[in-house]
XYZ file of C-alpha atoms in Angstrom:
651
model
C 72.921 86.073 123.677
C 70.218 84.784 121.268
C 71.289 82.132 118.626
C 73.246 83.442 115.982
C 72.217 83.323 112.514
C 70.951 79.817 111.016
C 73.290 77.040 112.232
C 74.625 75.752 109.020
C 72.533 72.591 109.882
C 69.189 74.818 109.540
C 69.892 76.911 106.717
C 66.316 76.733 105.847
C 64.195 76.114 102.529
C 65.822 77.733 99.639
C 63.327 78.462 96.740
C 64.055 79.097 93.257
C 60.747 80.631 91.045
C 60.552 82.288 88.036
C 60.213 86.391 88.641
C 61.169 90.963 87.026
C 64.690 98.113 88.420
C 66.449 100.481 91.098
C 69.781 102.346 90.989
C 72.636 101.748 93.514
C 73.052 103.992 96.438
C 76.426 106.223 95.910
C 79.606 103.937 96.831
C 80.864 104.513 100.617
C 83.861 102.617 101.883
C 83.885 103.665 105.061
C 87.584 105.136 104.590
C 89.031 108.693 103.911
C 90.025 108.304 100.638
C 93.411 109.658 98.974
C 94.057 112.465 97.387
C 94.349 112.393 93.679
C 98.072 111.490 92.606
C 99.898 112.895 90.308
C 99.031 110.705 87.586
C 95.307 111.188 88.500
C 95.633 114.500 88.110
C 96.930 114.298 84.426
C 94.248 111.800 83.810
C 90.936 113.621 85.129
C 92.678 116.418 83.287
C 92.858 114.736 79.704
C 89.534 113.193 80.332
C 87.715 116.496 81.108
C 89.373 118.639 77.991
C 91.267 120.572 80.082
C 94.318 119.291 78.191
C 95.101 117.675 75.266
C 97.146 114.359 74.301
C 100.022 116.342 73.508
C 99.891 118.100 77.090
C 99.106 115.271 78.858
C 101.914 112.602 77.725
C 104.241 116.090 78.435
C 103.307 116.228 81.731
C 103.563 112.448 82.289
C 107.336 112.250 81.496
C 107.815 115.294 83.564
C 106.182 113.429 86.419
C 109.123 111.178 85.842
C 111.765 113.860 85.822
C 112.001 113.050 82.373
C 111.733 116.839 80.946
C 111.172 119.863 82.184
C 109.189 121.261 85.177
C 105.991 119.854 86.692
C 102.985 122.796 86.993
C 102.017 122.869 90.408
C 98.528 122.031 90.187
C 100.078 118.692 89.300
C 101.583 117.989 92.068
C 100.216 115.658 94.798
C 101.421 114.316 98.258
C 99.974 111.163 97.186
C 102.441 108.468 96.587
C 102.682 106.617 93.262
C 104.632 103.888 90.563
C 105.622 105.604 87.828
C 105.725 102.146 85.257
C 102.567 102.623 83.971
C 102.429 106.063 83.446
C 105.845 105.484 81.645
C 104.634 102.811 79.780
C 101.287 104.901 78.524
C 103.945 107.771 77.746
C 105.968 105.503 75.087
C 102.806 103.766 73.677
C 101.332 107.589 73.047
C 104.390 109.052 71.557
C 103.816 107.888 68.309
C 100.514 109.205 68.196
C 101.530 112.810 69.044
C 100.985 115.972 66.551
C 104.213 117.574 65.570
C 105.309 120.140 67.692
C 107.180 121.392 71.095
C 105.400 118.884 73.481
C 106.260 116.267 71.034
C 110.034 117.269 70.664
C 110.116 117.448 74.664
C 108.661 113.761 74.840
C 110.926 112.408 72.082
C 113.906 113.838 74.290
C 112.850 112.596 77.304
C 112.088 109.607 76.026
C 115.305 108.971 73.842
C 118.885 107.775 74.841
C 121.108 110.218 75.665
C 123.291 110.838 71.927
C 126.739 111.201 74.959
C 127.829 107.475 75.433
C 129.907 109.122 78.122
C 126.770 109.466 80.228
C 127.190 105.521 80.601
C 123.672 105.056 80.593
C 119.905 105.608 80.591
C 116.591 103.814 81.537
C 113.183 105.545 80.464
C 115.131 108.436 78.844
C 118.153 111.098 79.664
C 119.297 110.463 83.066
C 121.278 112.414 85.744
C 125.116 110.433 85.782
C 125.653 108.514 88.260
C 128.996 108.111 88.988
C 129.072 104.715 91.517
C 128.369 101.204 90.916
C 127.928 97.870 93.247
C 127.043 94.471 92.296
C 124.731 92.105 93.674
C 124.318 88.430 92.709
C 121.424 89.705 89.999
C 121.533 93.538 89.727
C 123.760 95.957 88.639
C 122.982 99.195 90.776
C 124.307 102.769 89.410
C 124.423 105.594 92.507
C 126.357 108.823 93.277
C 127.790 108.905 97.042
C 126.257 111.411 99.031
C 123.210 111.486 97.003
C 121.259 108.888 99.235
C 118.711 109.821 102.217
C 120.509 109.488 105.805
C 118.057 106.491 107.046
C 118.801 104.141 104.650
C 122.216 102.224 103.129
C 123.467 101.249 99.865
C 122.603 97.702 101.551
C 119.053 98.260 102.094
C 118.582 99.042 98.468
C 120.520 95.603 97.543
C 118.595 93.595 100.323
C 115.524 94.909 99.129
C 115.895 93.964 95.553
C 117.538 90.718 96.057
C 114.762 89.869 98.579
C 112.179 90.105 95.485
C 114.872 87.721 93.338
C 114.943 85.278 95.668
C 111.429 85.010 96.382
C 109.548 85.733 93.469
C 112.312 83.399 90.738
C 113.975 81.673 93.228
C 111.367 79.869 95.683
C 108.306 80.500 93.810
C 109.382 79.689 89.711
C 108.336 82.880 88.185
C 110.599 83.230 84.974
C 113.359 85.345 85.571
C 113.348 88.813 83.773
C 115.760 88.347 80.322
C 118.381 90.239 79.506
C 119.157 92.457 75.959
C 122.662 91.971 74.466
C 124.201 94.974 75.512
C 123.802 93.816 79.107
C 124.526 90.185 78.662
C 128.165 91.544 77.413
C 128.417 94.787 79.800
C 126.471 93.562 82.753
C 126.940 89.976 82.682
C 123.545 89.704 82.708
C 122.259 91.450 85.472
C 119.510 93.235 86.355
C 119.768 97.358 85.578
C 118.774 99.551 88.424
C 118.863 103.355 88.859
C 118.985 105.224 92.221
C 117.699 108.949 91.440
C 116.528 111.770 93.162
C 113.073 111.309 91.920
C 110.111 113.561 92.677
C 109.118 113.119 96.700
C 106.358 110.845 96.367
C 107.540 108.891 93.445
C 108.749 105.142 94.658
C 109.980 104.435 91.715
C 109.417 102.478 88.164
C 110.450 100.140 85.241
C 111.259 100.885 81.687
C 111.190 98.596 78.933
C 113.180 100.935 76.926
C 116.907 102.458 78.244
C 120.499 101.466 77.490
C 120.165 97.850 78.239
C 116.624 97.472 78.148
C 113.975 97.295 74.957
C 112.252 94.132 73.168
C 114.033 90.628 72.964
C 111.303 89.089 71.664
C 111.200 85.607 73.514
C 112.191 85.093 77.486
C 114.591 82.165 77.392
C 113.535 81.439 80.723
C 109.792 80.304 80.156
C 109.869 77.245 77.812
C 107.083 79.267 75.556
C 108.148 81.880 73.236
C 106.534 85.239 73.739
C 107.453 87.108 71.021
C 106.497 89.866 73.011
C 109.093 89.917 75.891
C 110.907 93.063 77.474
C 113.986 93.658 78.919
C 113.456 96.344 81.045
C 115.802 98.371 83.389
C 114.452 100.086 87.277
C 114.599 103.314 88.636
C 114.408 103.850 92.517
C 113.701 106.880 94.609
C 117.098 108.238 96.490
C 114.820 109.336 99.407
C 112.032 107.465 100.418
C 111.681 109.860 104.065
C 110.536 112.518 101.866
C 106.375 112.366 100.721
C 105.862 108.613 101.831
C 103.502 107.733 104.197
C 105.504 105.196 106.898
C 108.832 104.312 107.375
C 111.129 105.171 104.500
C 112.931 101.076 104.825
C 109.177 99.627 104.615
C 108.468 102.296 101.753
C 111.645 100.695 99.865
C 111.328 96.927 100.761
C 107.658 97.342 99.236
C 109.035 99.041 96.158
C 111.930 96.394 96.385
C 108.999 93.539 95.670
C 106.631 95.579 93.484
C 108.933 96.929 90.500
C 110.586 93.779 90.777
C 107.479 91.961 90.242
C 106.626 94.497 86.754
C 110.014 93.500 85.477
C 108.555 89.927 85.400
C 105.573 91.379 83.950
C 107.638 92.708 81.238
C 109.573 89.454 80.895
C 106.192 87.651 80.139
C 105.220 90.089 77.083
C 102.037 90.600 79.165
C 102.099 94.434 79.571
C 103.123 94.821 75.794
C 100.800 92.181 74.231
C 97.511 92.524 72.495
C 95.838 90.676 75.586
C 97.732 92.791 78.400
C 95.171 93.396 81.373
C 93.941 96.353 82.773
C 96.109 98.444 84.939
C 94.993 96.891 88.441
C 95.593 93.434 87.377
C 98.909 95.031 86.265
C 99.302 97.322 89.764
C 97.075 95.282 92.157
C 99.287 92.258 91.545
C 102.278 93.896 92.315
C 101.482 95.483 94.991
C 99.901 92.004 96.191
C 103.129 90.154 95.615
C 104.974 93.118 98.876
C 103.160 91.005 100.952
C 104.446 87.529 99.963
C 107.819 89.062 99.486
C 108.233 91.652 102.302
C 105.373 91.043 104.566
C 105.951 93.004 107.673
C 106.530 95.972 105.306
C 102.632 97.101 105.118
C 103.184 99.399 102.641
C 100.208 98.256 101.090
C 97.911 99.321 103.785
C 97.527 102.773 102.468
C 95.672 101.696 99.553
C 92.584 100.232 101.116
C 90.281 99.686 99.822
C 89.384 99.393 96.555
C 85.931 100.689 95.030
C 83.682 97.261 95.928
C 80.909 98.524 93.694
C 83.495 99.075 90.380
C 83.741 95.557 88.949
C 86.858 93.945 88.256
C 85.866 93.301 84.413
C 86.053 97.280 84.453
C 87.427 98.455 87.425
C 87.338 101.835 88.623
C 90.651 104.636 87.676
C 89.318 106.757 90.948
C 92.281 107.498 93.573
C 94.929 104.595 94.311
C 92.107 102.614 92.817
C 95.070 100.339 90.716
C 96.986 99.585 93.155
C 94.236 99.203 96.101
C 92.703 96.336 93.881
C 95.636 93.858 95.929
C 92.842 93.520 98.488
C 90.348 91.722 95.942
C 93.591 89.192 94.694
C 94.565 88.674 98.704
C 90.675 87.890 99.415
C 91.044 85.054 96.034
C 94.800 83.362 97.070
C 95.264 84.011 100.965
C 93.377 80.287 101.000
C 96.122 78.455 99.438
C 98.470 79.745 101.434
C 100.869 83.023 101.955
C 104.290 83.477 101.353
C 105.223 79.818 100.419
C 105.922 78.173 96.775
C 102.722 76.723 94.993
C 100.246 78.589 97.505
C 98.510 81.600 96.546
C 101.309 83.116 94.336
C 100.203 79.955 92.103
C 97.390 81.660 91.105
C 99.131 85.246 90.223
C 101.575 83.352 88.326
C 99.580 80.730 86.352
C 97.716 84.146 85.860
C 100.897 86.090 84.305
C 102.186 82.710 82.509
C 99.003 82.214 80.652
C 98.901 86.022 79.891
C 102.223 85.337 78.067
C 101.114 82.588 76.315
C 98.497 84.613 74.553
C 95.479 83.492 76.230
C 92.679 86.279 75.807
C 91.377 88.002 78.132
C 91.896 88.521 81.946
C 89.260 87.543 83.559
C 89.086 84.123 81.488
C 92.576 84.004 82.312
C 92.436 84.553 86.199
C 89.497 81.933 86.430
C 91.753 79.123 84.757
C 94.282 79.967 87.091
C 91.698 79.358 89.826
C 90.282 76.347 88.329
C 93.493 74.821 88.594
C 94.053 74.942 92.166
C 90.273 73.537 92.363
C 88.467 76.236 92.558
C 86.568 79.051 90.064
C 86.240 82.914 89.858
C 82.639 83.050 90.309
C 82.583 81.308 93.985
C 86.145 82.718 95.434
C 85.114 85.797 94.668
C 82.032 86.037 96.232
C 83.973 84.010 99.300
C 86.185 87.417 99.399
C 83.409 89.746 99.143
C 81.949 87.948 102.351
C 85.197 88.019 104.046
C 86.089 92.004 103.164
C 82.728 92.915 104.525
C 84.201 91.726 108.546
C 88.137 91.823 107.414
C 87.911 89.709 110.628
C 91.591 88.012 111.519
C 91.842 84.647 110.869
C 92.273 82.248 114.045
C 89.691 80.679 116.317
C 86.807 80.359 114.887
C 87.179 82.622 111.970
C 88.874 80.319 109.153
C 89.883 80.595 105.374
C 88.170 81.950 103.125
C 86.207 83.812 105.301
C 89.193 85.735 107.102
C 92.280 87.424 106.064
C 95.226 86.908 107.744
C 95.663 90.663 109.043
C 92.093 91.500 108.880
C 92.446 93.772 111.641
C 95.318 95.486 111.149
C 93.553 96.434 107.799
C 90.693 97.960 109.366
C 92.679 99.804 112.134
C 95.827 100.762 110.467
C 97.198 104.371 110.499
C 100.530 104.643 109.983
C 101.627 108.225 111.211
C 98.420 108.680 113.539
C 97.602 111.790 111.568
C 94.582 110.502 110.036
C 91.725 108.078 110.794
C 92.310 104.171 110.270
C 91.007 102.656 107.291
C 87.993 101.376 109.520
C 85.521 98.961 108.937
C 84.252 98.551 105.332
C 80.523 99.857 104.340
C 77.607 98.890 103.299
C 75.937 99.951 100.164
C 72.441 99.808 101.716
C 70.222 98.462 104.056
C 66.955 96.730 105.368
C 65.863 98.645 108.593
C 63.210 96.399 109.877
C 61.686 93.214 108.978
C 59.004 93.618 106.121
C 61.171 96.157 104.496
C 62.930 96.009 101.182
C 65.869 97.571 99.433
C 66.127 97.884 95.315
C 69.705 97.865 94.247
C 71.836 97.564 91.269
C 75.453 95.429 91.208
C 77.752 95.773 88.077
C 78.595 92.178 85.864
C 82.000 90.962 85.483
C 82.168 90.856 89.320
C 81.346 93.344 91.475
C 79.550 93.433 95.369
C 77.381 94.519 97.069
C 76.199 94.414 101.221
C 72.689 95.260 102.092
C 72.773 95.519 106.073
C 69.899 93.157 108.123
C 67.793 93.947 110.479
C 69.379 93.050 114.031
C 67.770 91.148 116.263
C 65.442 89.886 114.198
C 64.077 86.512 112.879
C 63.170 86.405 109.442
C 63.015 85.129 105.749
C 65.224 86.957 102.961
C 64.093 86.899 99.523
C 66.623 88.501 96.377
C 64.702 88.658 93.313
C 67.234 89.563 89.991
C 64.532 91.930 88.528
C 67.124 92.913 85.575
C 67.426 91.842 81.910
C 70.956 90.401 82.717
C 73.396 89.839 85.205
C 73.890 86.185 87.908
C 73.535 86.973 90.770
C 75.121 85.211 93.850
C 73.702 85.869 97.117
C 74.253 85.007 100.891
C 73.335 86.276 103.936
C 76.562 86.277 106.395
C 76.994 86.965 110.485
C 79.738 87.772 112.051
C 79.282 86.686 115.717
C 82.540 88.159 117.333
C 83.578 84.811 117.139
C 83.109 83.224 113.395
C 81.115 84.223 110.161
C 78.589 82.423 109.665
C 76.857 82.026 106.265
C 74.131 80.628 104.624
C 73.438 80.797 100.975
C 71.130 80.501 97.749
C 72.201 77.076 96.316
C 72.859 78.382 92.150
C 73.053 81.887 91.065
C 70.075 84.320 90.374
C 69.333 84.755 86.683
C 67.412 86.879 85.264
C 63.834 87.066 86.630
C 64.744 84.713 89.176
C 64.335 85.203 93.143
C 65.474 82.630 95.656
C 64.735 82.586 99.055
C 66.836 82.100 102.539
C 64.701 80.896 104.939
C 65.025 80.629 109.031
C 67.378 83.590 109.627
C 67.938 84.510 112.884
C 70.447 88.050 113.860
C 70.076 88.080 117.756
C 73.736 86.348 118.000
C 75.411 88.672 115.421
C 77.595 91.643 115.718
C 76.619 92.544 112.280
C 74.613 90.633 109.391
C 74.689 91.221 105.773
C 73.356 90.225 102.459
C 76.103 89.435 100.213
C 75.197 89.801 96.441
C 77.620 89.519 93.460
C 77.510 89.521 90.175
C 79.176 86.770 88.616
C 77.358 87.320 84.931
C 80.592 87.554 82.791
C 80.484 89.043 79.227
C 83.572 89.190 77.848
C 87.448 87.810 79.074
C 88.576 91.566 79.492
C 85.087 93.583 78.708
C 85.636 97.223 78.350
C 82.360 97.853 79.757
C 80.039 96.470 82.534
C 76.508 96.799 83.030
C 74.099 97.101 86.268
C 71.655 94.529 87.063
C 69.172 95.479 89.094
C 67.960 93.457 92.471
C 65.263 93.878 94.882
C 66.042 92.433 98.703
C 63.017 91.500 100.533
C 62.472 90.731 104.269
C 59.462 89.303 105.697
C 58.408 87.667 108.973
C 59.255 83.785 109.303
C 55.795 81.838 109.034
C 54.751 78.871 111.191
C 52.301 76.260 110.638
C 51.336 73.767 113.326
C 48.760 71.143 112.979
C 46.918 70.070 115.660
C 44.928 66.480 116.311
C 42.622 65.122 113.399
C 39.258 64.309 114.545
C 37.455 61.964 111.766
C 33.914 61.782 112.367
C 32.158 58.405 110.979
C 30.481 60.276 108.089
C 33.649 60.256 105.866
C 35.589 63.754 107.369
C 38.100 64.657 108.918
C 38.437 68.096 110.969
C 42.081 69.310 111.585
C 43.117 71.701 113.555
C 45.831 74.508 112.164
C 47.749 77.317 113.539
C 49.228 79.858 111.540
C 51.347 82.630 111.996
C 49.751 85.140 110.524
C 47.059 86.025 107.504
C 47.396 83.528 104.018
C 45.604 80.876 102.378
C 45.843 77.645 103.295
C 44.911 73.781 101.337
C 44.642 70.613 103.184
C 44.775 67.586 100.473
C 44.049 63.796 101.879
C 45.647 61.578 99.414
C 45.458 57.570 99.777
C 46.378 54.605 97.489
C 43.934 51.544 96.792
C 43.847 48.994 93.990
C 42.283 49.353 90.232
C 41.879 47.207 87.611
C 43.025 45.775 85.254
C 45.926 44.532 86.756
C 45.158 45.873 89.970
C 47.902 48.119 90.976
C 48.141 50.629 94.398
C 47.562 53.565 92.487
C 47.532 57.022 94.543
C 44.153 59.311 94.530
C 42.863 62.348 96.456
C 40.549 61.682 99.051
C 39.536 65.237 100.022
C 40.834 68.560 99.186
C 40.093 71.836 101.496
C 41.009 75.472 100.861
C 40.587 78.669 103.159
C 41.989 81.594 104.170
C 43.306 83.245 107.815
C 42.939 86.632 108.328
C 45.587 86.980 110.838
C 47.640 84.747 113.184
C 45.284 81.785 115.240
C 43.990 78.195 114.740
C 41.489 77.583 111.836
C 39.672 73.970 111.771
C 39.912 72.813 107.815
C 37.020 70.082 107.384
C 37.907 67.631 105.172
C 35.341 65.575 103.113
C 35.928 62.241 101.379
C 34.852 62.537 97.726
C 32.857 60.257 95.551
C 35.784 57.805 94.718
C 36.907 57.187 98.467
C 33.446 56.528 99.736
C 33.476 54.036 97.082
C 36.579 52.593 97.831
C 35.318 52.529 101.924
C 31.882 50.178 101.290
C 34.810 48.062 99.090
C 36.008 47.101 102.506
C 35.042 45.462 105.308
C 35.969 47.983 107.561
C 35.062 50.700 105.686
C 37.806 52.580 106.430
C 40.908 54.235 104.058
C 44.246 55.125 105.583
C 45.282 58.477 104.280
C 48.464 60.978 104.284
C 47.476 64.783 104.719
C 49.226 67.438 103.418
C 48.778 71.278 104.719
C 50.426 73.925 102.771
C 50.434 77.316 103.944
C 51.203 80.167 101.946
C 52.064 83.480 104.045
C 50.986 87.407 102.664
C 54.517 87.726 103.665
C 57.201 84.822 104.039
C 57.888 81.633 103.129
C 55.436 78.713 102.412
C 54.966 76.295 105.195
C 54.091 72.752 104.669
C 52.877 70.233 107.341
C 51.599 66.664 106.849
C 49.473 64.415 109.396
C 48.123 60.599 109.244
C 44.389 59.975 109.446
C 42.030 56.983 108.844
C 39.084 57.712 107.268
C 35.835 55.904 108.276
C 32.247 55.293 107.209
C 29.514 54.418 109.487
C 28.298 50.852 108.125
């Protein structure tokens, strides 16, 4: 095996000169990807015309066996959370025309008017005629009603489990409590087990009978103003339309509603500064792995859309909740599963959220920042390490890893369907010489260009857009680390930088890494391309042989090149001037020419006017000079040598 890409030790000159469009190739993942899910399929529906507002909120609260029947173009196999859709459903009602699909919503949305249905949470509910308490929740069943494979107790383990991990060990604020609940309940936590639709894990309502706004969370020291209460529905039967085993299926949904009722707590999903759906989604179905992590749930939503950015991220299929890949790639480094590691950064995340911080991505970065890093650079640390998802150990180490790379790439859970696989790139660079032109979205999206293998060469990225910074690396994986070697600031626009001395013999695959860290607002509701053009070319050598210096003042060098450029020789000495008689540096002899392919050219060097004169100063006659070769390629990177020689003049 040849040597793998640049040791880190050669990684080459790195150029940065001024510079000045192409469109991105279609997104490809590399995955089958989903079917639409029911709330998709409402979406694409509103957003196409083919249904109104009115319609649309409707069928969302039927979705939630809120209201009447679901039409069965609808319906999905597709799992989903129903929270958000709920959520969008209450904020829309008021916005409704008057009529029957607004009377439906208001009913399904209201509390029942019969206190002797004991209670509600997200409108009318079936009764439920049993009750058990846990240390924090108060959990409302009907005997009988619950699928054969799982207990009573698995639905209590599983949402203690995302108590004691997510309040208990790690310090998020615990989810307040309304009146009604602190005198009924004692305080605890509201859940609902339902037959909901198959496929339908479950959600959380801030509005029921002991849930709806309290205005400030007494357990943050802040006041929100904004806070929730919020009560939980989960799914009877989780063996029924979930992909997996139906106790992993709960444990995950154990952790993830859990996780919105702190969400809720905060006043961050009610607020005027509430993020986008997969910050909402993506980080709750990031914190089932730091709460349940042998559940796995969360492998069927890989991956996300790399090319969507996460300013403005994509609402294509699972696309909210397979964003917990992108927030695993920026924490897994400080640690999984443990108190102050990488659920710092969700939670300093959510906290500042509730403080009223604008803006997302402004607030994600300080969260970053704080545990010494920044958005711009762990980001485009996880866009190198989802490119190999290779498992951390050996030689592959943090951030450059994941934990269960592999199982991410070659998970299937029911063997009906191919694994998630290995992620894709967006383009590529066949051959050496070549060049791609591609586009990458601001507020941080990715992009891989694939390298010629087997190759030696020079990569140049030239940011020929009016916008965008653009990061850029070049990254190996050799089967036994990833190895990677990168541009030392950001492109900006009309910039190129070069890496120089690549070598791919050693590497199972090499990439070009390129992100776009240009951000233009703290949550933007739109991002922008900038365009890029990749360039490969052959690596140029220069070699300089022996100088001859004849006793007529030159000096004949010897040079071999590579292949066809220009090259200048420049002799440069010092001597003493007056007044005050200081070494001052002056050219001795300058030489230009050019080679017309690869060879040896001889450059003759001449002493000018001012050296000879310098020469009959001394007795000797000779000058002791420094020179410099510079070769600059057709293709590739300049090359410069340097050589000693003393000048002479016959006396």
């Amino acid at each position: 095996m040849g040597r793998p890409l640049i040791a880190l030790a050669l990684l080459g000159a790195l150029a940065l000169v001024p510079a000045g469009a192409a469109a991105a190739p279609p997104s490809d993942t590399g995955q089958e990807l989903p079917a639409p899910s029911t709330p998709e399929l409402i979406d694409r529906a509103q957003e196409d015309g083919e249904i109104g507002l009115e319609r649309a909120t409707q069928l969302r609260v039927r979705a939630l066996g809120r209201g009447g029947d679901l039409p069965a173009r609808f319906e999905s196999d597709t799992p989903y959370d129903g929270t958000l859709m709920l959520l969008r459903a209450q904020r829309d009602l008021k916005r409704l025309d008057p009529g029957p699909a607004r009377r439906e919503v208001t009913a399904a949305l209201r509390a029942p008017d019969d206190p002797n249905l004991a209670s509600d949470c997200g409108g009318p509910s079936p009764v439920l005629v049993n009750h058990i308490e846990t240390p924090h929740f108060y959990i409302q069943y009907t005997d009988g009603t619950l699928e054969p494979s799982l207990a009573l107790s698995d639905y209590a383990s599983a949402l203690e489990a995302g108590w004691t991990t997510e309040v208990d060990r790690f310090g998020w604020a615990a989810p307040p409590a309304n009146a009604l609940a602190q005198a009924e309940l004692g305080g605890k936590y509201h859940v609902r087990i339902e037959p909901l639709s198959p496929g339908l894990y479950g959600f959380v309502s801030s509005s029921g009978t002991y849930a709806g706004p309290v205005g400030d969370n007494p357990s943050t020291p802040w006041s929100e103003g904004d806070a929730d209460a919020t009560c939980m529905v989960l799914n009877s039967d989780y063996a029924t339309g979930f992909p997996g085993a139906p106790g992993n299926a709960l444990q995950a949904t154990g952790a993830h509603e859990f996780n919105h009722s702190l969400q809720f707590g905060y006043g961050a999903l009610s607020g005027e500064n509430s993020p986008d759906p997969h910050f909402a989604e993506g980080g709750a179905t990031w914190m089932e792995d730091e709460v349940q992590d042998a559940s796995n749930d969360n492998y069927n939503y890989l991956y996300p859309d790399f090319e969507s950015s996460m300013g403005e991220h994509s609402t294509g299929p699972n696309e909210e909740y397979a964003y917990w890949h992108v927030f695993r790639g920026l924490t897994e480094r400080f640690g999984t599963g443990v108190p102050g590691g990488g659920e710092d950064v969700m939670q300093e995340f959510w906290e500042r959220t509730s403080r009223g911080e604008p803006g997302m991505l402004s607030a994600l970065g300080a969260a970053l920042v704080a545990k010494g890093s920044s958005l711009a650079s762990a980001y485009h640390d996880y866009a190198t390490a989802a490119k190999f998802n290779a498992p951390c150990g050996g030689g592959y180490v943090l951030p450059l890893c994941f934990e269960e790379g592999q199982a991410y790439v070659d998970f299937d859970p029911e063997g009906d369907r191919p694994a998630n696989g290995e992620t894709q790139s967006q383009g590529a660079v066949e051959a050496v010489g070549d060049s791609y032109s591609g586009a990458v979205l601001d507020n941080y999206a990715l992009n891989w260009i694939a390298l010629p293998a087997n190759a030696s060469f020079s990569a140049t990225l030239r940011n020929t857009s009016a916008g965008g910074l653009l990061r850029a690396s070049v990254a190996c994986d050799t089967g036994a680390t990833v190895l990677r070697a990168s541009l030392p600031t950001p492109l900006a626009p009309g910039a190129q930088g070069t890496i120089d001395g690549l070598a791919t013999s050693g590497c199972r695959e090499a990439v070009a890494v390129i992100t776009n860290e240009a951000q233009t607002a703290a949550n933007p509701s739109a991002s922008v391309a900038s365009s890029y053009r990749l360039s490969t070319a052959p690596l140029s050598r220069l070699t300089l042989g022996n100088v001859r210096v004849r006793p007529s003042g030159v000096a004949l060098i010897r040079v071999r090149v590579s292949g066809p450029g220009r090259l200048m020789a420049i002799a440069r000495s010092r001597a003493r001037r007056p007044p005050r008689f200081r070494l001052r540096r002056f050219t001795v002899a300058r030489r230009t020419a050019l080679a017309t392919g690869p060879g040896t050219v001889t450059l003759r060097l001449k002493a000018g006017t001012r050296a000879r004169k310098v020469m009959r100063s001394r007795p000797r006659r000779r000058l002791r000079s420094r020179i410099d070769v510079v070769f600059r390629p057709e293709k590739g990177v300049r090359r410069t040598e340097s050589k000693t020689a003393t000048f002479r003049l016959k006396r």
